[in-house]
């Protein structure tokens, strides 16, 4: 078969591992040929390609980013976009297309599936917010980086008797914040799923201070909600999928905490550091399993499907089910978080 492949949306560690695994299994076990599209859907619209073979996918397993590059190109917003995609697919004589991406990228896979294109999706996002899969590759690496940052910030916070507010990514889901927060032993964790309760944050910090620890760490998800509603944003412009850039909650919280508690407070925004660099062993393994599963799905003729992880097993679900709703943090993890904090009755 001739199979196209692309990576769309924000990059994430493990993309190259998926590409390598799919190409290796496809060429060596099924006799497939591959066409790599550059910069997500933009490459399909403009027919910009690179060869994907055993040579071009060699030595990339441990590398972050994506050899196919990425973009947030929304085919729906480009006049004649879908027609151009169909032309490219025809020109390259493709039998199938594998798209690696989150909900925005997969919404285009779905629209193309509805136009008879044989698409298979692979769930990618450090935010871990795609429904239907227990884990997206890239998440483990982002959490590992954020946890290491929280560990490192402890010593400098302690040396200066400071509160440090660490802002992490995640868009409208608090997976990175709650996981890195609990794993890193943060004193307060703020996520988009629960509106910020600044009185409660200050109570936790004051309790800690009064019990002998003159420093503290707060982890805040970039998408944490102000009590009156709304999120901290950088400007008002939106990307082609309508997302505003989230940023600034860490600084806003640091100012408010210092004002209320009088403890010296600073903020650190981990930003794109969380997405860069080499994937963890867990992400390399998961990405490799997804790559193999994607090519097997193509050969099983199961199109319009997304490979997913359920428990410890790789399986697949309709792409439509994966993008219908953001997967957010459940009460079980909030319970773990609050179990580690002094209850409200303790002042
Ligand atoms: O969706 C992944 C993500 O890293 C989010 O956590 C973040 O809000 C966003 O992408 C940032 O995207 P960029 O800076 O690449 O536009």
mmCIF file of C-alpha atoms and ligand atoms in Angstrom:
data_model
loop_
_atom_site.group_PDB
_atom_site.id
_atom_site.type_symbol
_atom_site.label_atom_id
_atom_site.label_comp_id
_atom_site.label_asym_id
_atom_site.label_seq_id
_atom_site.Cartn_x
_atom_site.Cartn_y
_atom_site.Cartn_z
ATOM 1 C CA UNK A 1 0.000 0.000 0.000
ATOM 2 C CA UNK A 2 1.029 3.645 -0.378
ATOM 3 C CA UNK A 3 0.514 5.429 2.900
ATOM 4 C CA UNK A 4 0.767 9.130 3.740
ATOM 5 C CA UNK A 5 1.784 10.322 7.180
ATOM 6 C CA UNK A 6 1.699 13.723 8.899
ATOM 7 C CA UNK A 7 2.129 15.313 12.327
ATOM 8 C CA UNK A 8 -0.196 18.212 13.254
ATOM 9 C CA UNK A 9 -0.698 20.636 16.148
ATOM 10 C CA UNK A 10 1.819 21.379 18.898
ATOM 11 C CA UNK A 11 4.763 18.984 18.669
ATOM 12 C CA UNK A 12 5.341 16.475 21.429
ATOM 13 C CA UNK A 13 8.067 14.012 22.386
ATOM 14 C CA UNK A 14 7.478 10.615 20.775
ATOM 15 C CA UNK A 15 6.266 11.734 17.338
ATOM 16 C CA UNK A 16 9.430 10.430 15.684
ATOM 17 C CA UNK A 17 9.093 7.112 17.504
ATOM 18 C CA UNK A 18 5.570 6.635 16.041
ATOM 19 C CA UNK A 19 6.780 7.512 12.522
ATOM 20 C CA UNK A 20 9.738 5.125 12.786
ATOM 21 C CA UNK A 21 7.643 2.224 14.101
ATOM 22 C CA UNK A 22 4.902 2.576 11.467
ATOM 23 C CA UNK A 23 7.436 2.886 8.628
ATOM 24 C CA UNK A 24 9.515 -0.062 9.849
ATOM 25 C CA UNK A 25 6.568 -2.404 10.239
ATOM 26 C CA UNK A 26 4.940 -1.136 7.027
ATOM 27 C CA UNK A 27 8.016 -1.581 4.827
ATOM 28 C CA UNK A 28 9.472 -4.713 6.404
ATOM 29 C CA UNK A 29 6.299 -6.684 7.067
ATOM 30 C CA UNK A 30 3.716 -5.429 4.566
ATOM 31 C CA UNK A 31 5.867 -4.111 1.700
ATOM 32 C CA UNK A 32 4.346 -0.608 2.030
ATOM 33 C CA UNK A 33 5.627 2.668 0.606
ATOM 34 C CA UNK A 34 5.319 5.920 2.554
ATOM 35 C CA UNK A 35 4.951 9.606 1.757
ATOM 36 C CA UNK A 36 5.661 12.085 4.557
ATOM 37 C CA UNK A 37 3.705 15.359 4.455
ATOM 38 C CA UNK A 38 5.535 18.365 5.862
ATOM 39 C CA UNK A 39 4.061 20.696 8.522
ATOM 40 C CA UNK A 40 0.780 18.947 9.224
ATOM 41 C CA UNK A 41 -2.219 19.549 6.993
ATOM 42 C CA UNK A 42 -0.339 22.406 5.283
ATOM 43 C CA UNK A 43 1.849 19.809 3.567
ATOM 44 C CA UNK A 44 -1.210 17.942 2.320
ATOM 45 C CA UNK A 45 -2.847 21.109 0.999
ATOM 46 C CA UNK A 46 0.343 22.245 -0.783
ATOM 47 C CA UNK A 47 1.635 18.728 -1.570
ATOM 48 C CA UNK A 48 4.954 19.289 0.191
ATOM 49 C CA UNK A 49 6.464 15.902 0.946
ATOM 50 C CA UNK A 50 9.564 14.092 2.109
ATOM 51 C CA UNK A 51 10.484 10.452 1.578
ATOM 52 C CA UNK A 52 9.784 8.198 4.532
ATOM 53 C CA UNK A 53 11.804 5.012 4.372
ATOM 54 C CA UNK A 54 14.129 2.930 6.508
ATOM 55 C CA UNK A 55 16.965 5.386 5.920
ATOM 56 C CA UNK A 56 15.134 8.666 6.653
ATOM 57 C CA UNK A 57 13.538 7.196 9.778
ATOM 58 C CA UNK A 58 16.763 5.768 11.151
ATOM 59 C CA UNK A 59 18.312 7.323 14.278
ATOM 60 C CA UNK A 60 15.182 9.299 15.255
ATOM 61 C CA UNK A 61 13.707 7.152 18.055
ATOM 62 C CA UNK A 62 15.149 9.242 20.869
ATOM 63 C CA UNK A 63 14.738 12.630 19.211
ATOM 64 C CA UNK A 64 12.096 15.175 20.238
ATOM 65 C CA UNK A 65 10.178 17.279 17.726
ATOM 66 C CA UNK A 66 9.153 15.674 14.444
ATOM 67 C CA UNK A 67 11.092 15.032 11.246
ATOM 68 C CA UNK A 68 7.839 15.938 9.431
ATOM 69 C CA UNK A 69 7.602 19.324 11.210
ATOM 70 C CA UNK A 70 4.203 20.519 12.400
ATOM 71 C CA UNK A 71 1.673 23.336 12.111
ATOM 72 C CA UNK A 72 -1.800 24.217 13.288
ATOM 73 C CA UNK A 73 -3.231 24.417 9.758
ATOM 74 C CA UNK A 74 -7.015 24.202 9.770
ATOM 75 C CA UNK A 75 -8.157 22.826 6.399
ATOM 76 C CA UNK A 76 -11.720 23.995 7.174
ATOM 77 C CA UNK A 77 -10.546 27.626 7.216
ATOM 78 C CA UNK A 78 -8.739 27.459 3.857
ATOM 79 C CA UNK A 79 -10.865 28.108 0.764
ATOM 80 C CA UNK A 80 -10.895 24.908 -1.283
ATOM 81 C CA UNK A 81 -8.788 23.252 1.427
ATOM 82 C CA UNK A 82 -10.469 19.859 1.319
ATOM 83 C CA UNK A 83 -10.446 19.775 -2.499
ATOM 84 C CA UNK A 84 -6.682 20.477 -2.410
ATOM 85 C CA UNK A 85 -6.170 17.656 0.090
ATOM 86 C CA UNK A 86 -8.139 15.244 -2.091
ATOM 87 C CA UNK A 87 -6.077 16.276 -5.140
ATOM 88 C CA UNK A 88 -2.816 15.644 -3.251
ATOM 89 C CA UNK A 89 -4.022 12.253 -2.061
ATOM 90 C CA UNK A 90 -4.952 11.386 -5.654
ATOM 91 C CA UNK A 91 -1.641 12.688 -7.087
ATOM 92 C CA UNK A 92 0.386 10.637 -4.593
ATOM 93 C CA UNK A 93 -1.792 7.570 -5.268
ATOM 94 C CA UNK A 94 -2.343 7.088 -1.547
ATOM 95 C CA UNK A 95 -4.298 4.128 -0.219
ATOM 96 C CA UNK A 96 -4.391 5.494 3.321
ATOM 97 C CA UNK A 97 -3.360 8.430 5.506
ATOM 98 C CA UNK A 98 -2.073 8.263 9.086
ATOM 99 C CA UNK A 99 -2.415 11.524 11.047
ATOM 100 C CA UNK A 100 -0.593 12.014 14.335
ATOM 101 C CA UNK A 101 -2.286 14.718 16.352
ATOM 102 C CA UNK A 102 -4.681 15.907 19.020
ATOM 103 C CA UNK A 103 -8.335 16.861 18.711
ATOM 104 C CA UNK A 104 -7.796 19.668 16.158
ATOM 105 C CA UNK A 105 -5.720 17.488 13.810
ATOM 106 C CA UNK A 106 -8.115 14.561 14.215
ATOM 107 C CA UNK A 107 -11.128 16.790 13.453
ATOM 108 C CA UNK A 108 -9.616 17.133 9.951
ATOM 109 C CA UNK A 109 -8.991 13.350 9.758
ATOM 110 C CA UNK A 110 -12.666 12.895 10.574
ATOM 111 C CA UNK A 111 -13.789 15.415 7.923
ATOM 112 C CA UNK A 112 -11.597 13.654 5.343
ATOM 113 C CA UNK A 113 -12.934 10.239 6.413
ATOM 114 C CA UNK A 114 -16.396 11.606 5.672
ATOM 115 C CA UNK A 115 -15.039 12.384 2.172
ATOM 116 C CA UNK A 116 -14.034 8.734 1.675
ATOM 117 C CA UNK A 117 -10.343 9.199 2.590
ATOM 118 C CA UNK A 118 -9.004 6.164 4.446
ATOM 119 C CA UNK A 119 -7.657 7.781 7.613
ATOM 120 C CA UNK A 120 -6.195 6.349 10.788
ATOM 121 C CA UNK A 121 -5.370 8.589 13.763
ATOM 122 C CA UNK A 122 -2.704 8.417 16.471
ATOM 123 C CA UNK A 123 -3.382 10.394 19.695
ATOM 124 C CA UNK A 124 -0.674 12.932 20.401
ATOM 125 C CA UNK A 125 -0.644 15.668 22.999
ATOM 126 C CA UNK A 126 1.291 16.480 26.125
ATOM 127 C CA UNK A 127 -2.045 17.715 27.534
ATOM 128 C CA UNK A 128 -3.337 14.087 27.749
ATOM 129 C CA UNK A 129 -6.855 15.374 27.144
ATOM 130 C CA UNK A 130 -8.104 13.194 24.270
ATOM 131 C CA UNK A 131 -11.143 11.114 25.162
ATOM 132 C CA UNK A 132 -11.097 7.368 24.614
ATOM 133 C CA UNK A 133 -7.441 6.801 25.414
ATOM 134 C CA UNK A 134 -6.021 6.448 28.892
ATOM 135 C CA UNK A 135 -2.734 8.061 27.871
ATOM 136 C CA UNK A 136 -1.454 10.163 24.961
ATOM 137 C CA UNK A 137 2.263 9.822 24.203
ATOM 138 C CA UNK A 138 4.234 12.937 25.144
ATOM 139 C CA UNK A 139 2.386 13.337 28.439
ATOM 140 C CA UNK A 140 4.857 11.264 30.440
ATOM 141 C CA UNK A 141 7.796 13.301 29.144
ATOM 142 C CA UNK A 142 6.062 16.611 29.919
ATOM 143 C CA UNK A 143 5.206 15.443 33.430
ATOM 144 C CA UNK A 144 8.738 14.170 34.005
ATOM 145 C CA UNK A 145 10.183 17.551 32.973
ATOM 146 C CA UNK A 146 7.659 19.465 35.111
ATOM 147 C CA UNK A 147 8.298 17.217 38.125
ATOM 148 C CA UNK A 148 12.032 17.684 37.817
ATOM 149 C CA UNK A 149 11.493 21.441 37.675
ATOM 150 C CA UNK A 150 9.367 21.314 40.836
ATOM 151 C CA UNK A 151 12.104 19.272 42.549
ATOM 152 C CA UNK A 152 14.744 21.802 41.543
ATOM 153 C CA UNK A 153 12.634 24.779 42.574
ATOM 154 C CA UNK A 154 12.311 23.413 46.108
ATOM 155 C CA UNK A 155 15.932 24.150 46.969
ATOM 156 C CA UNK A 156 15.982 27.707 45.675
ATOM 157 C CA UNK A 157 12.574 28.440 47.259
ATOM 158 C CA UNK A 158 13.917 27.147 50.567
ATOM 159 C CA UNK A 159 17.151 29.117 50.317
ATOM 160 C CA UNK A 160 15.180 32.371 49.977
ATOM 161 C CA UNK A 161 12.084 31.633 52.082
ATOM 162 C CA UNK A 162 9.957 32.150 49.004
ATOM 163 C CA UNK A 163 6.751 30.844 47.557
ATOM 164 C CA UNK A 164 7.298 29.766 43.947
ATOM 165 C CA UNK A 165 4.343 29.413 41.607
ATOM 166 C CA UNK A 166 5.113 27.035 38.732
ATOM 167 C CA UNK A 167 2.940 27.456 35.632
ATOM 168 C CA UNK A 168 2.584 24.329 33.492
ATOM 169 C CA UNK A 169 0.838 23.590 30.180
ATOM 170 C CA UNK A 170 -2.284 21.513 29.632
ATOM 171 C CA UNK A 171 -4.817 23.888 28.049
ATOM 172 C CA UNK A 172 -8.273 23.061 29.518
ATOM 173 C CA UNK A 173 -7.156 19.933 31.367
ATOM 174 C CA UNK A 174 -5.120 19.734 34.557
ATOM 175 C CA UNK A 175 -3.325 16.422 33.890
ATOM 176 C CA UNK A 176 0.195 17.855 33.828
ATOM 177 C CA UNK A 177 -0.467 20.129 36.824
ATOM 178 C CA UNK A 178 -1.996 17.507 39.099
ATOM 179 C CA UNK A 179 0.473 14.758 38.165
ATOM 180 C CA UNK A 180 3.622 16.883 38.428
ATOM 181 C CA UNK A 181 2.146 18.637 41.469
ATOM 182 C CA UNK A 182 1.503 15.415 43.396
ATOM 183 C CA UNK A 183 4.711 13.733 42.173
ATOM 184 C CA UNK A 184 6.728 16.832 43.063
ATOM 185 C CA UNK A 185 5.059 17.368 46.452
ATOM 186 C CA UNK A 186 3.562 20.791 45.674
ATOM 187 C CA UNK A 187 1.731 22.504 48.518
ATOM 188 C CA UNK A 188 -1.158 23.692 46.346
ATOM 189 C CA UNK A 189 -2.237 22.625 42.864
ATOM 190 C CA UNK A 190 -4.555 24.626 40.621
ATOM 191 C CA UNK A 191 -6.275 23.093 37.613
ATOM 192 C CA UNK A 192 -8.859 24.192 35.022
ATOM 193 C CA UNK A 193 -11.382 21.661 36.346
ATOM 194 C CA UNK A 194 -11.881 23.602 39.631
ATOM 195 C CA UNK A 195 -12.145 27.396 39.856
ATOM 196 C CA UNK A 196 -9.243 28.953 41.761
ATOM 197 C CA UNK A 197 -9.989 29.339 45.463
ATOM 198 C CA UNK A 198 -7.348 31.873 46.482
ATOM 199 C CA UNK A 199 -8.474 31.839 50.136
ATOM 200 C CA UNK A 200 -7.807 28.094 50.210
ATOM 201 C CA UNK A 201 -4.390 28.495 48.542
ATOM 202 C CA UNK A 202 -3.398 31.106 51.135
ATOM 203 C CA UNK A 203 -4.735 28.921 53.955
ATOM 204 C CA UNK A 204 -2.536 26.023 52.782
ATOM 205 C CA UNK A 205 0.519 28.269 52.504
ATOM 206 C CA UNK A 206 -0.092 29.863 55.884
ATOM 207 C CA UNK A 207 -0.584 26.456 57.535
ATOM 208 C CA UNK A 208 2.746 25.296 56.135
ATOM 209 C CA UNK A 209 4.470 28.521 57.188
ATOM 210 C CA UNK A 210 3.034 28.317 60.693
ATOM 211 C CA UNK A 211 4.249 24.705 60.941
ATOM 212 C CA UNK A 212 7.860 25.618 60.325
ATOM 213 C CA UNK A 213 8.334 25.571 56.534
ATOM 214 C CA UNK A 214 9.077 29.073 55.341
ATOM 215 C CA UNK A 215 8.951 28.182 51.659
ATOM 216 C CA UNK A 216 6.358 26.566 49.420
ATOM 217 C CA UNK A 217 5.625 25.447 45.875
ATOM 218 C CA UNK A 218 2.348 26.042 44.055
ATOM 219 C CA UNK A 219 1.709 24.340 40.687
ATOM 220 C CA UNK A 220 -0.812 26.091 38.432
ATOM 221 C CA UNK A 221 -2.148 24.826 35.124
ATOM 222 C CA UNK A 222 -2.037 27.503 32.405
ATOM 223 C CA UNK A 223 -5.792 27.044 31.955
ATOM 224 C CA UNK A 224 -6.766 27.405 35.636
ATOM 225 C CA UNK A 225 -10.013 29.373 35.918
ATOM 226 C CA UNK A 226 -10.360 32.641 37.818
ATOM 227 C CA UNK A 227 -13.171 32.449 40.419
ATOM 228 C CA UNK A 228 -15.164 34.972 38.401
ATOM 229 C CA UNK A 229 -14.591 32.865 35.252
ATOM 230 C CA UNK A 230 -12.030 33.239 32.479
ATOM 231 C CA UNK A 231 -8.381 32.270 32.076
ATOM 232 C CA UNK A 232 -5.114 34.227 31.894
ATOM 233 C CA UNK A 233 -4.311 34.821 28.227
ATOM 234 C CA UNK A 234 -1.548 36.368 26.189
ATOM 235 C CA UNK A 235 -3.379 38.851 23.976
ATOM 236 C CA UNK A 236 -6.700 38.099 22.360
ATOM 237 C CA UNK A 237 -5.638 36.658 19.011
ATOM 238 C CA UNK A 238 -6.576 33.057 18.323
ATOM 239 C CA UNK A 239 -5.000 30.316 16.216
ATOM 240 C CA UNK A 240 -6.734 28.790 13.201
ATOM 241 C CA UNK A 241 -8.678 26.408 15.458
ATOM 242 C CA UNK A 242 -9.921 29.305 17.613
ATOM 243 C CA UNK A 243 -7.616 28.767 20.600
ATOM 244 C CA UNK A 244 -6.322 31.804 22.439
ATOM 245 C CA UNK A 245 -2.757 31.590 23.878
ATOM 246 C CA UNK A 246 -2.982 30.729 27.556
ATOM 247 C CA UNK A 247 -0.282 32.274 29.714
ATOM 248 C CA UNK A 248 0.161 34.418 32.818
ATOM 249 C CA UNK A 249 -1.800 32.626 35.539
ATOM 250 C CA UNK A 250 1.432 31.946 37.462
ATOM 251 C CA UNK A 251 2.354 35.613 37.642
ATOM 252 C CA UNK A 252 -1.204 36.702 38.495
ATOM 253 C CA UNK A 253 -1.331 34.168 41.326
ATOM 254 C CA UNK A 254 2.107 35.096 42.619
ATOM 255 C CA UNK A 255 1.059 38.749 42.934
ATOM 256 C CA UNK A 256 -2.182 37.872 44.700
ATOM 257 C CA UNK A 257 -0.488 35.410 47.076
ATOM 258 C CA UNK A 258 2.191 37.945 48.030
ATOM 259 C CA UNK A 259 -0.407 40.662 48.538
ATOM 260 C CA UNK A 260 -2.488 38.481 50.842
ATOM 261 C CA UNK A 261 0.171 36.545 52.769
ATOM 262 C CA UNK A 262 3.113 38.998 52.637
ATOM 263 C CA UNK A 263 5.380 36.006 51.800
ATOM 264 C CA UNK A 264 7.794 36.825 49.008
ATOM 265 C CA UNK A 265 6.390 35.065 45.955
ATOM 266 C CA UNK A 266 7.735 34.572 42.412
ATOM 267 C CA UNK A 267 6.442 32.759 39.372
ATOM 268 C CA UNK A 268 8.151 30.450 36.867
ATOM 269 C CA UNK A 269 6.521 29.545 33.559
ATOM 270 C CA UNK A 270 7.885 26.218 32.280
ATOM 271 C CA UNK A 271 6.401 26.851 28.827
ATOM 272 C CA UNK A 272 7.698 24.945 25.818
ATOM 273 C CA UNK A 273 10.490 23.310 27.841
ATOM 274 C CA UNK A 274 7.787 20.731 28.648
ATOM 275 C CA UNK A 275 7.447 19.819 24.977
ATOM 276 C CA UNK A 276 11.066 19.829 23.927
ATOM 277 C CA UNK A 277 13.814 17.251 23.900
ATOM 278 C CA UNK A 278 14.105 13.524 24.182
ATOM 279 C CA UNK A 279 11.045 11.400 25.073
ATOM 280 C CA UNK A 280 11.054 9.233 28.200
ATOM 281 C CA UNK A 281 11.361 5.464 27.813
ATOM 282 C CA UNK A 282 7.623 5.201 28.596
ATOM 283 C CA UNK A 283 6.744 7.586 25.762
ATOM 284 C CA UNK A 284 9.109 5.864 23.299
ATOM 285 C CA UNK A 285 7.468 2.546 24.128
ATOM 286 C CA UNK A 286 3.892 3.869 23.930
ATOM 287 C CA UNK A 287 4.636 5.768 20.704
ATOM 288 C CA UNK A 288 6.206 2.652 19.185
ATOM 289 C CA UNK A 289 3.167 0.545 20.137
ATOM 290 C CA UNK A 290 0.871 3.204 18.613
ATOM 291 C CA UNK A 291 2.932 3.273 15.391
ATOM 292 C CA UNK A 292 2.763 -0.504 14.997
ATOM 293 C CA UNK A 293 -0.964 -0.518 15.831
ATOM 294 C CA UNK A 294 -1.675 2.255 13.310
ATOM 295 C CA UNK A 295 -0.113 0.349 10.429
ATOM 296 C CA UNK A 296 -1.901 -2.843 11.498
ATOM 297 C CA UNK A 297 -5.211 -0.924 11.506
ATOM 298 C CA UNK A 298 -4.544 0.277 7.961
ATOM 299 C CA UNK A 299 -3.951 -3.303 6.813
ATOM 300 C CA UNK A 300 -7.007 -4.527 8.700
ATOM 301 C CA UNK A 301 -9.016 -1.943 6.735
ATOM 302 C CA UNK A 302 -10.214 -0.287 9.951
ATOM 303 C CA UNK A 303 -10.418 3.321 8.818
ATOM 304 C CA UNK A 304 -11.846 6.355 10.634
ATOM 305 C CA UNK A 305 -10.301 4.877 13.786
ATOM 306 C CA UNK A 306 -7.857 6.197 16.372
ATOM 307 C CA UNK A 307 -5.403 3.880 18.109
ATOM 308 C CA UNK A 308 -5.807 4.129 21.882
ATOM 309 C CA UNK A 309 -4.485 2.682 25.128
ATOM 310 C CA UNK A 310 -7.083 1.075 27.415
ATOM 311 C CA UNK A 311 -5.493 -0.134 30.619
ATOM 312 C CA UNK A 312 -2.411 -1.922 29.286
ATOM 313 C CA UNK A 313 -3.869 -2.900 25.911
ATOM 314 C CA UNK A 314 -3.682 -1.049 22.599
ATOM 315 C CA UNK A 315 -7.015 -0.997 20.778
ATOM 316 C CA UNK A 316 -8.931 1.498 18.622
ATOM 317 C CA UNK A 317 -12.044 3.689 18.744
ATOM 318 C CA UNK A 318 -13.858 5.847 16.157
ATOM 319 C CA UNK A 319 -12.063 9.195 15.707
ATOM 320 C CA UNK A 320 -15.414 10.932 16.269
ATOM 321 C CA UNK A 321 -15.610 9.535 19.817
ATOM 322 C CA UNK A 322 -12.123 10.771 20.690
ATOM 323 C CA UNK A 323 -12.694 14.389 19.756
ATOM 324 C CA UNK A 324 -16.235 14.834 21.003
ATOM 325 C CA UNK A 325 -15.140 15.964 24.448
ATOM 326 C CA UNK A 326 -12.032 17.022 26.386
ATOM 327 C CA UNK A 327 -10.907 14.350 28.864
ATOM 328 C CA UNK A 328 -10.421 16.123 32.154
ATOM 329 C CA UNK A 329 -9.016 15.100 35.534
ATOM 330 C CA UNK A 330 -11.377 12.965 37.612
ATOM 331 C CA UNK A 331 -12.373 13.221 41.261
ATOM 332 C CA UNK A 332 -10.159 10.247 42.177
ATOM 333 C CA UNK A 333 -7.022 12.343 41.616
ATOM 334 C CA UNK A 334 -8.491 15.387 43.390
ATOM 335 C CA UNK A 335 -9.116 13.059 46.299
ATOM 336 C CA UNK A 336 -5.428 12.040 46.323
ATOM 337 C CA UNK A 337 -4.455 15.721 46.167
ATOM 338 C CA UNK A 338 -6.646 16.823 49.078
ATOM 339 C CA UNK A 339 -5.718 13.732 51.109
ATOM 340 C CA UNK A 340 -2.189 15.119 51.304
ATOM 341 C CA UNK A 341 -3.296 18.565 52.445
ATOM 342 C CA UNK A 342 -4.412 19.660 55.916
ATOM 343 C CA UNK A 343 -8.230 19.568 56.005
ATOM 344 C CA UNK A 344 -10.098 22.881 55.978
ATOM 345 C CA UNK A 345 -11.066 22.545 59.660
ATOM 346 C CA UNK A 346 -7.370 22.778 60.655
ATOM 347 C CA UNK A 347 -7.240 26.530 59.819
HETATM 348 O O1 LIG B 1 -1.769 21.427 23.156
HETATM 349 C C1 LIG B 1 -0.447 21.373 23.528
HETATM 350 C C2 LIG B 1 0.013 22.692 24.032
HETATM 351 O O2 LIG B 1 1.355 22.493 24.380
HETATM 352 C C3 LIG B 1 -0.797 23.291 25.182
HETATM 353 O O3 LIG B 1 -0.474 22.728 26.403
HETATM 354 C C4 LIG B 1 -0.455 24.741 25.063
HETATM 355 O O4 LIG B 1 -1.495 25.559 25.547
HETATM 356 C C5 LIG B 1 -0.306 24.933 23.604
HETATM 357 O O5 LIG B 1 -0.017 23.677 23.038
HETATM 358 C C6 LIG B 1 0.770 25.925 23.214
HETATM 359 O O6 LIG B 1 0.904 25.888 21.846
HETATM 360 P P1 LIG B 1 1.840 26.786 20.931
HETATM 361 O O7 LIG B 1 2.643 27.674 21.799
HETATM 362 O O8 LIG B 1 2.650 25.822 20.147
HETATM 363 O O9 LIG B 1 0.899 27.526 20.037
#
